[in-house]
PDB file of C-alpha atoms and ligand atoms in Angstrom:
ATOM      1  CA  UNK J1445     164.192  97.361 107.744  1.00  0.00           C
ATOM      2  CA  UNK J1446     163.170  93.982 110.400  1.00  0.00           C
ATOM      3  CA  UNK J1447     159.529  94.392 111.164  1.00  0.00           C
ATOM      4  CA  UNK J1448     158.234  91.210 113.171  1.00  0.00           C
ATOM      5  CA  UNK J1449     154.232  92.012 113.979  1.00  0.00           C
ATOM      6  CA  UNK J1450     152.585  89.298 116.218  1.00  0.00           C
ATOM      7  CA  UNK J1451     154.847  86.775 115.485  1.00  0.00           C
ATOM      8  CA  UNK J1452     154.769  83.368 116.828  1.00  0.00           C
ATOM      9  CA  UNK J1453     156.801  80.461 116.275  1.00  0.00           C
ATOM     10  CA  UNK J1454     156.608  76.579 116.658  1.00  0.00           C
ATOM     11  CA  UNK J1455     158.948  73.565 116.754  1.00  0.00           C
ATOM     12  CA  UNK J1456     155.846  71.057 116.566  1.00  0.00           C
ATOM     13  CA  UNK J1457     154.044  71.887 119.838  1.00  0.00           C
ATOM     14  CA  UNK J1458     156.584  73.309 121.435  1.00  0.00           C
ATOM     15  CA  UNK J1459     155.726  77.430 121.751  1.00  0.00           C
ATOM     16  CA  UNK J1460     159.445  78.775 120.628  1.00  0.00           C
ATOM     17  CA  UNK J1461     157.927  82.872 120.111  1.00  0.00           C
ATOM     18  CA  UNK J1462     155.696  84.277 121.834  1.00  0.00           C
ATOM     19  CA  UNK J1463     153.746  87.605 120.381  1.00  0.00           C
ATOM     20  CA  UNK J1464     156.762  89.064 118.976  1.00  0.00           C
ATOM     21  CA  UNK J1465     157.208  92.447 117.720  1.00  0.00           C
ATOM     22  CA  UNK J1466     159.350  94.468 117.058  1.00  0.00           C
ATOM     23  CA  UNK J1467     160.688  97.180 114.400  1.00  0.00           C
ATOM     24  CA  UNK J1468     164.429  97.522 113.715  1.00  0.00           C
ATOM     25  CA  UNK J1469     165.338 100.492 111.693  1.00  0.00           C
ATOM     26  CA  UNK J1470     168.292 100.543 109.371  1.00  0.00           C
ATOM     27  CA  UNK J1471     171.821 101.409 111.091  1.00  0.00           C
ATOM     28  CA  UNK J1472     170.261 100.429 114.458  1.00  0.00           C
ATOM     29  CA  UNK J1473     172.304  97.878 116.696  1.00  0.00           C
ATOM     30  CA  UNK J1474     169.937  95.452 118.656  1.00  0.00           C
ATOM     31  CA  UNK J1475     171.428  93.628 121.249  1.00  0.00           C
ATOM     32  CA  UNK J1476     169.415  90.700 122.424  1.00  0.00           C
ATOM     33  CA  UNK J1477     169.532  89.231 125.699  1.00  0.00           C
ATOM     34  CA  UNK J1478     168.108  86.566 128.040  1.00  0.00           C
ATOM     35  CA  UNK J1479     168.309  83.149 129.327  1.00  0.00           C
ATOM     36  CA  UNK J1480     169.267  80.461 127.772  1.00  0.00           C
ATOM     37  CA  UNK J1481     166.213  78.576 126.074  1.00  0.00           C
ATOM     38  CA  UNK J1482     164.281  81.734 125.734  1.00  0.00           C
ATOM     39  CA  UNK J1483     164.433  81.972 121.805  1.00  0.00           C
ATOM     40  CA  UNK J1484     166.832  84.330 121.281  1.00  0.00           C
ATOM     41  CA  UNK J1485     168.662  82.212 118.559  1.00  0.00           C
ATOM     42  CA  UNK J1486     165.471  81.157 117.034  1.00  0.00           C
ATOM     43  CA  UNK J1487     163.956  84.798 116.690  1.00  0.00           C
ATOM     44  CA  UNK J1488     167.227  86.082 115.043  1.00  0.00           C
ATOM     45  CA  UNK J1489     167.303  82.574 112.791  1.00  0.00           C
ATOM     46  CA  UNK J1490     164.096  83.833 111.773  1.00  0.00           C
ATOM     47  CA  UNK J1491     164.985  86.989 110.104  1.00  0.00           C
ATOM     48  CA  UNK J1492     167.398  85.282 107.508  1.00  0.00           C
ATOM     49  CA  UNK J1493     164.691  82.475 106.944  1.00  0.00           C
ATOM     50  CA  UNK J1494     166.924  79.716 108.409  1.00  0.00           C
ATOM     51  CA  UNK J1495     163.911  79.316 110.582  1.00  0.00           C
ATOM     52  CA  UNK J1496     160.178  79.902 109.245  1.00  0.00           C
ATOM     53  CA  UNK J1497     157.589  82.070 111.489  1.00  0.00           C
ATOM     54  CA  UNK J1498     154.576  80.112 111.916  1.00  0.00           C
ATOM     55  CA  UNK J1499     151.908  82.631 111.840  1.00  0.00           C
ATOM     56  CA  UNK J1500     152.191  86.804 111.922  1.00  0.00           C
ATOM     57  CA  UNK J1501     153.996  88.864 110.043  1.00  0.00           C
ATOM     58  CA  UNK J1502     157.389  89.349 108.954  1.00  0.00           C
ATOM     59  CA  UNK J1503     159.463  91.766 107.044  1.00  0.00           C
ATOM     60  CA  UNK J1504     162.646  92.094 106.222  1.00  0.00           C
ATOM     61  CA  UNK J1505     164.418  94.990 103.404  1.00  0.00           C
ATOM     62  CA  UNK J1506     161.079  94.787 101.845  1.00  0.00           C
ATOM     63  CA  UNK J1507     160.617  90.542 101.682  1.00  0.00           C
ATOM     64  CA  UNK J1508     157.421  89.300 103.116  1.00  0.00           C
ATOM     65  CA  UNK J1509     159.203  86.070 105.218  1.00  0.00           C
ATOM     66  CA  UNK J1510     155.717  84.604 106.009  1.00  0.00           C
ATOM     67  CA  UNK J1511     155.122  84.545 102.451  1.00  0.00           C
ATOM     68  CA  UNK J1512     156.017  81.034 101.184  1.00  0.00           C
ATOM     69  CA  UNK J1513     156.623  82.150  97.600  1.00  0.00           C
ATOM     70  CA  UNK J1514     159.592  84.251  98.924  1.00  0.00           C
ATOM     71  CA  UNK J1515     163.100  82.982  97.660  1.00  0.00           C
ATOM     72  CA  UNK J1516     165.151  82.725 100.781  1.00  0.00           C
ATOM     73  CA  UNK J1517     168.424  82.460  99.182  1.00  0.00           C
ATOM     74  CA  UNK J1518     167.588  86.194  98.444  1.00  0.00           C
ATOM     75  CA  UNK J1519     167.382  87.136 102.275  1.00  0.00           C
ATOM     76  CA  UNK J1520     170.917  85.509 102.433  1.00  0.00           C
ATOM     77  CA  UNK J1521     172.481  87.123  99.947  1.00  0.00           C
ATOM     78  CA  UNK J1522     170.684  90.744 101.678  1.00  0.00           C
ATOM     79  CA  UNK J1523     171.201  89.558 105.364  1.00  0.00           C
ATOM     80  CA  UNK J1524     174.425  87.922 106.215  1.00  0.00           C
ATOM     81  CA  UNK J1525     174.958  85.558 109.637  1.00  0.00           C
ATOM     82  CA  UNK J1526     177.834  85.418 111.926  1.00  0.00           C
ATOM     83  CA  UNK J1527     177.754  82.124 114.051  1.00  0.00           C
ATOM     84  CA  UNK J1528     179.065  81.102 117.672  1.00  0.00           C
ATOM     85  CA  UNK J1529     180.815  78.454 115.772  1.00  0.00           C
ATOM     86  CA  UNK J1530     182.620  80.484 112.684  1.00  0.00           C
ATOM     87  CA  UNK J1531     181.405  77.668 110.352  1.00  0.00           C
ATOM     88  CA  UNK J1532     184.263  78.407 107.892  1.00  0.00           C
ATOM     89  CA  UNK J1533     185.046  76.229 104.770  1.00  0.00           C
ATOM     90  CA  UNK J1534     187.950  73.977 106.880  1.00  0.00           C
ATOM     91  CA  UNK J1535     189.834  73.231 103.596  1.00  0.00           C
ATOM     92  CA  UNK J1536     190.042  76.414 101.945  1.00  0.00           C
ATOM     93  CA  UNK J1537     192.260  79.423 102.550  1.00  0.00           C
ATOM     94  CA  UNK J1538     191.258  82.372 104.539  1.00  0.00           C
ATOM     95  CA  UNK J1539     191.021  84.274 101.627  1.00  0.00           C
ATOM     96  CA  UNK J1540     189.291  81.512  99.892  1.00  0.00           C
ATOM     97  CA  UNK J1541     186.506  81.656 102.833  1.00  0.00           C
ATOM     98  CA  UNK J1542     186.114  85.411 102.038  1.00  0.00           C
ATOM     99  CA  UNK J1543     186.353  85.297  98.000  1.00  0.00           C
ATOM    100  CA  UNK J1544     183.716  82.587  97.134  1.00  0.00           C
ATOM    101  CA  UNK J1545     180.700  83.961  98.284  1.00  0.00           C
ATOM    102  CA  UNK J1546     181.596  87.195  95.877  1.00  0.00           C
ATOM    103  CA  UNK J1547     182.333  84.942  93.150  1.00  0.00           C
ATOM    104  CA  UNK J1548     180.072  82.069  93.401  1.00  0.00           C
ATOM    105  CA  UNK J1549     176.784  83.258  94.529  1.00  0.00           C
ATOM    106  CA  UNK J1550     177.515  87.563  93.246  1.00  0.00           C
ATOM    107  CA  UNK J1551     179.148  86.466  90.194  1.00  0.00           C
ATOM    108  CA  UNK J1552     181.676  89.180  90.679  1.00  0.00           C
ATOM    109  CA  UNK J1553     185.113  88.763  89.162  1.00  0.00           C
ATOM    110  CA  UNK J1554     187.856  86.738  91.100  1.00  0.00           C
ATOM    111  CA  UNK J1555     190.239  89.820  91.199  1.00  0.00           C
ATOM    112  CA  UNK J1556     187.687  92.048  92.174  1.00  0.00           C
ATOM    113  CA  UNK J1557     187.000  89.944  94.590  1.00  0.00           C
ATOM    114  CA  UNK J1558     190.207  89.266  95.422  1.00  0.00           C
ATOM    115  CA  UNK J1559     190.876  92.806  96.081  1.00  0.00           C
ATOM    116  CA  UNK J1560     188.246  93.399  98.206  1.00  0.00           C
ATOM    117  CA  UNK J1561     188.658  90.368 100.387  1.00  0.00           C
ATOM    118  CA  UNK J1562     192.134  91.539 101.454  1.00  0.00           C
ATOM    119  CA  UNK J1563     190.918  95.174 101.805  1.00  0.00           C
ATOM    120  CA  UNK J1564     188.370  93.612 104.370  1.00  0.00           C
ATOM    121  CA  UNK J1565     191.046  91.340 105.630  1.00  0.00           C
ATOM    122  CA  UNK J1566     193.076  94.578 106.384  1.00  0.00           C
ATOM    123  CA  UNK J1567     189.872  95.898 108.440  1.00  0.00           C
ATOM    124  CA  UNK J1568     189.860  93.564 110.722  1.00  0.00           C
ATOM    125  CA  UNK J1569     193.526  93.027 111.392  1.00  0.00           C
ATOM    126  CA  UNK J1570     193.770  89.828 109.376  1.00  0.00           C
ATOM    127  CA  UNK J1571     195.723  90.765 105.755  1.00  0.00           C
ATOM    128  CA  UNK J1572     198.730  88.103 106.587  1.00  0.00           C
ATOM    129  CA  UNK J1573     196.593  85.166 107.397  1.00  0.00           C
ATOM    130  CA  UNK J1574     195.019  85.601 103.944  1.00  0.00           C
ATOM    131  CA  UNK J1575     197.213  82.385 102.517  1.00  0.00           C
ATOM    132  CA  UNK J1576     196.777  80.074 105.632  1.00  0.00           C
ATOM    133  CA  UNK J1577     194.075  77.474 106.313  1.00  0.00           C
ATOM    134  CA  UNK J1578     191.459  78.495 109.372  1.00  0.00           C
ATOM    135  CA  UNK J1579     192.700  75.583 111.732  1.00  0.00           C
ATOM    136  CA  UNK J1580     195.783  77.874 111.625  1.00  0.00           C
ATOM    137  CA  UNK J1581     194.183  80.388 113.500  1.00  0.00           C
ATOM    138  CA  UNK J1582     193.147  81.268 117.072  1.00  0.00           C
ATOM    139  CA  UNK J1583     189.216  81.222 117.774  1.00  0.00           C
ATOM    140  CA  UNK J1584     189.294  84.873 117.564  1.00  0.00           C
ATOM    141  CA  UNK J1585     190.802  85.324 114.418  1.00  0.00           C
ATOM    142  CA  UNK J1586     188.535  82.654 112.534  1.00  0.00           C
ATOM    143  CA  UNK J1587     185.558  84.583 113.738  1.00  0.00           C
ATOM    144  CA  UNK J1588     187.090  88.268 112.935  1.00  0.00           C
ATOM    145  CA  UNK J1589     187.334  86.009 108.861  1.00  0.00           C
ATOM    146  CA  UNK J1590     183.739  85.102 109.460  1.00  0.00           C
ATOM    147  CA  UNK J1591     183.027  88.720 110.058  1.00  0.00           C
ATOM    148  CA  UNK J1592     185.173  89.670 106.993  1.00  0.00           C
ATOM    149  CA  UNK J1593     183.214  86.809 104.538  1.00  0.00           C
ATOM    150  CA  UNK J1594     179.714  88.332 105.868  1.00  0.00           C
ATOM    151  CA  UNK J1595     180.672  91.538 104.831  1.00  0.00           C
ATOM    152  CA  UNK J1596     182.380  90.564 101.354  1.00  0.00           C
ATOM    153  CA  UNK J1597     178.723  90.010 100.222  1.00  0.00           C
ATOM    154  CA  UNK J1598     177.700  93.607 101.358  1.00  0.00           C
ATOM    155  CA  UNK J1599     174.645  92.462 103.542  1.00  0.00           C
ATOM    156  CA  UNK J1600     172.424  95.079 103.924  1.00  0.00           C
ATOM    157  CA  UNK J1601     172.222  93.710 107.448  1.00  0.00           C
ATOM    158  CA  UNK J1602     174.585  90.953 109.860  1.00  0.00           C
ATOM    159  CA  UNK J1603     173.588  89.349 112.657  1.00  0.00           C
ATOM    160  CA  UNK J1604     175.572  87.521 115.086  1.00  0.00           C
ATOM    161  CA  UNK J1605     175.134  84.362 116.957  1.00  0.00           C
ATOM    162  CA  UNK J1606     176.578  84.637 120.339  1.00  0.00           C
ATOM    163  CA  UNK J1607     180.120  85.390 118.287  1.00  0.00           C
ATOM    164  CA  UNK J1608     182.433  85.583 121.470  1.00  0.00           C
ATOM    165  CA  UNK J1609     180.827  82.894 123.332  1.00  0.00           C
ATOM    166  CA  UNK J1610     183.296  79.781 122.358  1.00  0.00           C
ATOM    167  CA  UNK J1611     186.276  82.283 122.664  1.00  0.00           C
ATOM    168  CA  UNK J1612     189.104  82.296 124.859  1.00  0.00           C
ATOM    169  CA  UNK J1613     188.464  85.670 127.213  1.00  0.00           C
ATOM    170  CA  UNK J1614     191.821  87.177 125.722  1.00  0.00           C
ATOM    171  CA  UNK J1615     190.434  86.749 122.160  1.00  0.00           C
ATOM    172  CA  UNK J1616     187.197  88.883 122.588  1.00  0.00           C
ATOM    173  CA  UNK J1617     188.126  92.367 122.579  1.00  0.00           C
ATOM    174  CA  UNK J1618     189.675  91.947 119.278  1.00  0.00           C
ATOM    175  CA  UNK J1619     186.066  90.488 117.777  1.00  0.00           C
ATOM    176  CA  UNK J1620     184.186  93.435 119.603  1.00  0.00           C
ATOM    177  CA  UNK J1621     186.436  96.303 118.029  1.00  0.00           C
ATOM    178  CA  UNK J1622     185.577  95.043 114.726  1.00  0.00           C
ATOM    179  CA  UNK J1623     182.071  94.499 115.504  1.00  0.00           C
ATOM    180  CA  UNK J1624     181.951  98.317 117.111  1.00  0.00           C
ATOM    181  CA  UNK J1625     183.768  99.353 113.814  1.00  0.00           C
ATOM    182  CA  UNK J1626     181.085  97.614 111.015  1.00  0.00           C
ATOM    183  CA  UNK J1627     178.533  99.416 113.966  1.00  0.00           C
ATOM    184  CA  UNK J1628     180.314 102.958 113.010  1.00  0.00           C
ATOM    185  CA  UNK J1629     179.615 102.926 109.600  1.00  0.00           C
ATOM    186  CA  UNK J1630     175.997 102.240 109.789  1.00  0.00           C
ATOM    187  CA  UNK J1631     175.465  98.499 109.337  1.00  0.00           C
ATOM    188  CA  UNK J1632     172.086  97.112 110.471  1.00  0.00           C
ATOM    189  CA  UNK J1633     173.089  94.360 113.400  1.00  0.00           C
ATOM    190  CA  UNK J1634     171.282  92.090 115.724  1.00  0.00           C
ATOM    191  CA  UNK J1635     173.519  90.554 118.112  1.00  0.00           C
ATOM    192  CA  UNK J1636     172.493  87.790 120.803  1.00  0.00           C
ATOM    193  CA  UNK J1637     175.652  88.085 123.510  1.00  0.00           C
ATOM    194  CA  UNK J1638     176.294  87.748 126.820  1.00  0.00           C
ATOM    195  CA  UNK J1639     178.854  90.496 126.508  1.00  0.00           C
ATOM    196  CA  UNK J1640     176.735  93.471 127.980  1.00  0.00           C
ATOM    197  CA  UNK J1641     180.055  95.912 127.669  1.00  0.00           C
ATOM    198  CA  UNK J1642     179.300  95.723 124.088  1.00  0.00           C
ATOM    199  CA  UNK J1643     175.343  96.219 124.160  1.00  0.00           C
ATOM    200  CA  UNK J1644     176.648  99.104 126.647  1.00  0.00           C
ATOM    201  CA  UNK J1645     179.060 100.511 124.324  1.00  0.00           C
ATOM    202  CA  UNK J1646     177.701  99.864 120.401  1.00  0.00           C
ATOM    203  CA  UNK J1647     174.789  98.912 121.113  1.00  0.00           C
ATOM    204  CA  UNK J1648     171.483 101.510 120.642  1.00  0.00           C
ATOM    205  CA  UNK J1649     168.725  99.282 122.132  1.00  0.00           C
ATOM    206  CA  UNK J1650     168.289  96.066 124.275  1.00  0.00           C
ATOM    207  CA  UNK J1651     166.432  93.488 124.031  1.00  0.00           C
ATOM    208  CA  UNK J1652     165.549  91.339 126.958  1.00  0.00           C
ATOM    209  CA  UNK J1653     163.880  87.778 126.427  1.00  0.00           C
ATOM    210  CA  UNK J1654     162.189  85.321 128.486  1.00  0.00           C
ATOM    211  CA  UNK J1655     160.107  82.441 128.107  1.00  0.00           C
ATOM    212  CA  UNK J1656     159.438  83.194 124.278  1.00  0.00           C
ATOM    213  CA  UNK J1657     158.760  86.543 124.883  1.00  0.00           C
ATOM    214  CA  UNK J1658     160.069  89.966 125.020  1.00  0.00           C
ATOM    215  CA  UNK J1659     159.759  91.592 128.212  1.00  0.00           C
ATOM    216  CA  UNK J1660     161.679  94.489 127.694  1.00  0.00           C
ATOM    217  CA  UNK J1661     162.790  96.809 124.776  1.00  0.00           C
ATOM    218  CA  UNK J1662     164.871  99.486 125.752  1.00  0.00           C
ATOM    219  CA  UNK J1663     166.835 102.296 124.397  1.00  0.00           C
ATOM    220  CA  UNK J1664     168.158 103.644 127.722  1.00  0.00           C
ATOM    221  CA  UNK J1665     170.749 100.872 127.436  1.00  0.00           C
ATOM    222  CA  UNK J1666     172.880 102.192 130.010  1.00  0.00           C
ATOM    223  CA  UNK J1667     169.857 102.432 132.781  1.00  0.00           C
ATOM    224  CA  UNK J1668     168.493  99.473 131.563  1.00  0.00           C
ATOM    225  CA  UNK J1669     171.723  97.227 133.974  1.00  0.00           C
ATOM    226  CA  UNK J1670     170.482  99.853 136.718  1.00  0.00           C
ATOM    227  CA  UNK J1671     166.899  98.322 137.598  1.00  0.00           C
TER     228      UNK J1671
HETATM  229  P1  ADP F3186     168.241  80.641 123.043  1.00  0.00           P
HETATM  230  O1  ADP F3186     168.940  81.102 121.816  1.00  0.00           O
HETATM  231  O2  ADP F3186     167.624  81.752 123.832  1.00  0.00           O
HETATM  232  O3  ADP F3186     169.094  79.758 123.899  1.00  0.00           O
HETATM  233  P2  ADP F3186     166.728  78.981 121.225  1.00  0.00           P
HETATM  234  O4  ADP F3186     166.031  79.882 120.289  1.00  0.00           O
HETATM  235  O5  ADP F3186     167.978  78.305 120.757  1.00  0.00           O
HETATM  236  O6  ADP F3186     166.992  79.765 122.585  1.00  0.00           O
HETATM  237  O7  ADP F3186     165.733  77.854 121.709  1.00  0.00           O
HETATM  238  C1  ADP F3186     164.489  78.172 122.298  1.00  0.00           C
HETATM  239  C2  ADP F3186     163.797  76.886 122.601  1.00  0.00           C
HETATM  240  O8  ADP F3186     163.421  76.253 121.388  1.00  0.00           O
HETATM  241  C3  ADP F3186     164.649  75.879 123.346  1.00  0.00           C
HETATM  242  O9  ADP F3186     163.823  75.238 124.291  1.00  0.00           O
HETATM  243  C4  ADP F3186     165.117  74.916 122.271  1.00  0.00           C
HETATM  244  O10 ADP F3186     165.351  73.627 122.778  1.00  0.00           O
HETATM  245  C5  ADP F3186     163.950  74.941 121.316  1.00  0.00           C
HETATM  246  N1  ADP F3186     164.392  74.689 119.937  1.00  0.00           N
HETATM  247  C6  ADP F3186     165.301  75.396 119.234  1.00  0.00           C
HETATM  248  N2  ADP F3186     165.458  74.897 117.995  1.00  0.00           N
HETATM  249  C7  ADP F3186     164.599  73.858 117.920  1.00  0.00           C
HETATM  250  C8  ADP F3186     164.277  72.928 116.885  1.00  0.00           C
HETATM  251  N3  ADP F3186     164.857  72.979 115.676  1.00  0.00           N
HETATM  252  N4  ADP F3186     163.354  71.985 117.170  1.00  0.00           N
HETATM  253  C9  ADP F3186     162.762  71.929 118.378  1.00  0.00           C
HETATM  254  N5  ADP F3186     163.009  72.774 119.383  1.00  0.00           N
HETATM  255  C10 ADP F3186     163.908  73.717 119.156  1.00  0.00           C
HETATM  256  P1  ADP F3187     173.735  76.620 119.852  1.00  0.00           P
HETATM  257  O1  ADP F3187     173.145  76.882 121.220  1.00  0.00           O
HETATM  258  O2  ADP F3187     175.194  76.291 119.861  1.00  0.00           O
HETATM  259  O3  ADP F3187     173.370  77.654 118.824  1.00  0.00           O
HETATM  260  P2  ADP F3187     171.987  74.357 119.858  1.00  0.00           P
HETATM  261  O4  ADP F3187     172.685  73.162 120.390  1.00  0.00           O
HETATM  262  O5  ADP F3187     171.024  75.113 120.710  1.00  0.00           O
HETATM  263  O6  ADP F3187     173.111  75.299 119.262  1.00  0.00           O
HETATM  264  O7  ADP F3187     171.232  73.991 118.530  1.00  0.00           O
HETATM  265  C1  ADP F3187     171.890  73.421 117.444  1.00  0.00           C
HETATM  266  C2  ADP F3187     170.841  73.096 116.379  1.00  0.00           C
HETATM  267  O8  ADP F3187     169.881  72.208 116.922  1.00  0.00           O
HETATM  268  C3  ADP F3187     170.079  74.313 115.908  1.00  0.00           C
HETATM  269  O9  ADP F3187     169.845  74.171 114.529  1.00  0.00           O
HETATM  270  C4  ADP F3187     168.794  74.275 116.674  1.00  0.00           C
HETATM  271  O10 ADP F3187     167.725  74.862 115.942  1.00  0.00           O
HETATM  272  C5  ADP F3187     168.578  72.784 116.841  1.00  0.00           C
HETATM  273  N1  ADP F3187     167.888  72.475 118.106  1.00  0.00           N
HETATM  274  C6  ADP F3187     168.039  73.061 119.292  1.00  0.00           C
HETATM  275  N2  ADP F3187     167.227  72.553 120.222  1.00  0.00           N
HETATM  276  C7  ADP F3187     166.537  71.576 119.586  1.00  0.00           C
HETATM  277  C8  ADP F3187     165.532  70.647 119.989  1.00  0.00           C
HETATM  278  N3  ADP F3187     165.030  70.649 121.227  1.00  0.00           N
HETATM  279  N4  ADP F3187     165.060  69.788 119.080  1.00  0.00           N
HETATM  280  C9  ADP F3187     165.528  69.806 117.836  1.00  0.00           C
HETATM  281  N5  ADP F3187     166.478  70.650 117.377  1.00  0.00           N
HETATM  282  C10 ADP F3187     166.979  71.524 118.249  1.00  0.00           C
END
């Protein structure tokens, strides 16, 4: 469902990707890895069209990214984004966060949506929070919302950001069970971490980058921390 083929990216003359491909079949969970600087943020900004490819090829559920005709509000809608960050709306509910996606941009009816949200809420632990504003909540429980609001406009894929990285250590299990559940029932997911329990325990390949570049893309994820 991601197809990058010979892929390179730009920020004006600085080289960002390198020759990238890589195929990521639907259900799969990528984790990416690598040092910091090495384009890990920028290839996965690429898939949603947050950032454009400069020359190759990409696909993504059928959209041609390279194409400049393609509407990228579509990839949103199709691929959703979790961020280091949580980027919720500050002054509306939790619920609120979850709900306006579904009814602004889907068009779907509040108490549909309504419905759902707290059904999602309830998935990831969150169902009394629904009335309260985000600053209410811990770091791990605004990011387990921005989970919820990806998935309340039923991506066909998620990726995530370095999600644990600007969490308290006690807060991260709690994001990684939900992530490892959304994993269970087949959601597509790239996921840039440092948090190589989860790529151990969820995730189905690794990705290791470098310098713009992949240098390794490996689906013995468990021998791949042995070399
Ligand atoms: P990583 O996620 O691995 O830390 P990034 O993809 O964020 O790496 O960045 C890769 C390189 O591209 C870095 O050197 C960074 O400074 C540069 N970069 C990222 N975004 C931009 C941008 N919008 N303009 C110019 N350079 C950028
Ligand atoms: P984070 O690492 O928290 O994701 P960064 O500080 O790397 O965030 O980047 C924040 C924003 O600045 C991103 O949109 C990124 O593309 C952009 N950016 C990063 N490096 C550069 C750079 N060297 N020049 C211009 N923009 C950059």
């Amino acid at each position: 469902m991601i197809e990058f083929h010979d892929v390179e990216k730009y920020y004006g003359k600085f080289h960002a990707l390198k020759n990238i491909n890589l195929t990521i079949d639907r259900g799969e969970v990528v984790t990416i890895i690598g040092p910091s600087g090495s384009g890990k943020s920028t290839l996965l900004r690429t898939i949603n069209g947050l950032e454009r490819i400069t020359s190759g090829q990409l696909i993504v559920n059928d959209f041609d990214l390279a194409d400049k005709k393609t509407d990228m509000n579509r990839i949103r809608k199709n691929v959703g984004m979790v961020f280091q960050h949580f980027n919720l709306y500050a002054n509306k509910t939790v619920l609120e966060n979850i709900t306006l996606g579904p009814t602004l941009v889907l068009k779907q009816d509040k108490e549909k949506a309504k419905k759902e949200a707290m059904d999602l809420l309830d998935m990831v632990g969150l169902a009394d929070q629904a009335p309260k504003l985000p600053a209410a909540l811990s770091g791990g429980q605004k990011q387990r919302v921005a989970i919820a609001r990806s998935l309340a406009m039923n991506p066909r894929a998620i990726l995530f950001d370095e999600p644990t990285s600007a969490l308290d250590p006690e807060m991260i299990g709690d994001v990684l069970d939900v992530m490892q559940k959304i994993a269970k029932q087949g959601m597509t997911m790239v996921v840039v971490t440092h948090e190589m329990g989860f790529a151990k325990r969820v995730g189905d390949r690794i990705v290791f980058m470098a310098d713009g570049r992949i240098l390794e893309d490996s689906s013995d994820v468990t021998g791949f921390f042995d070399h």
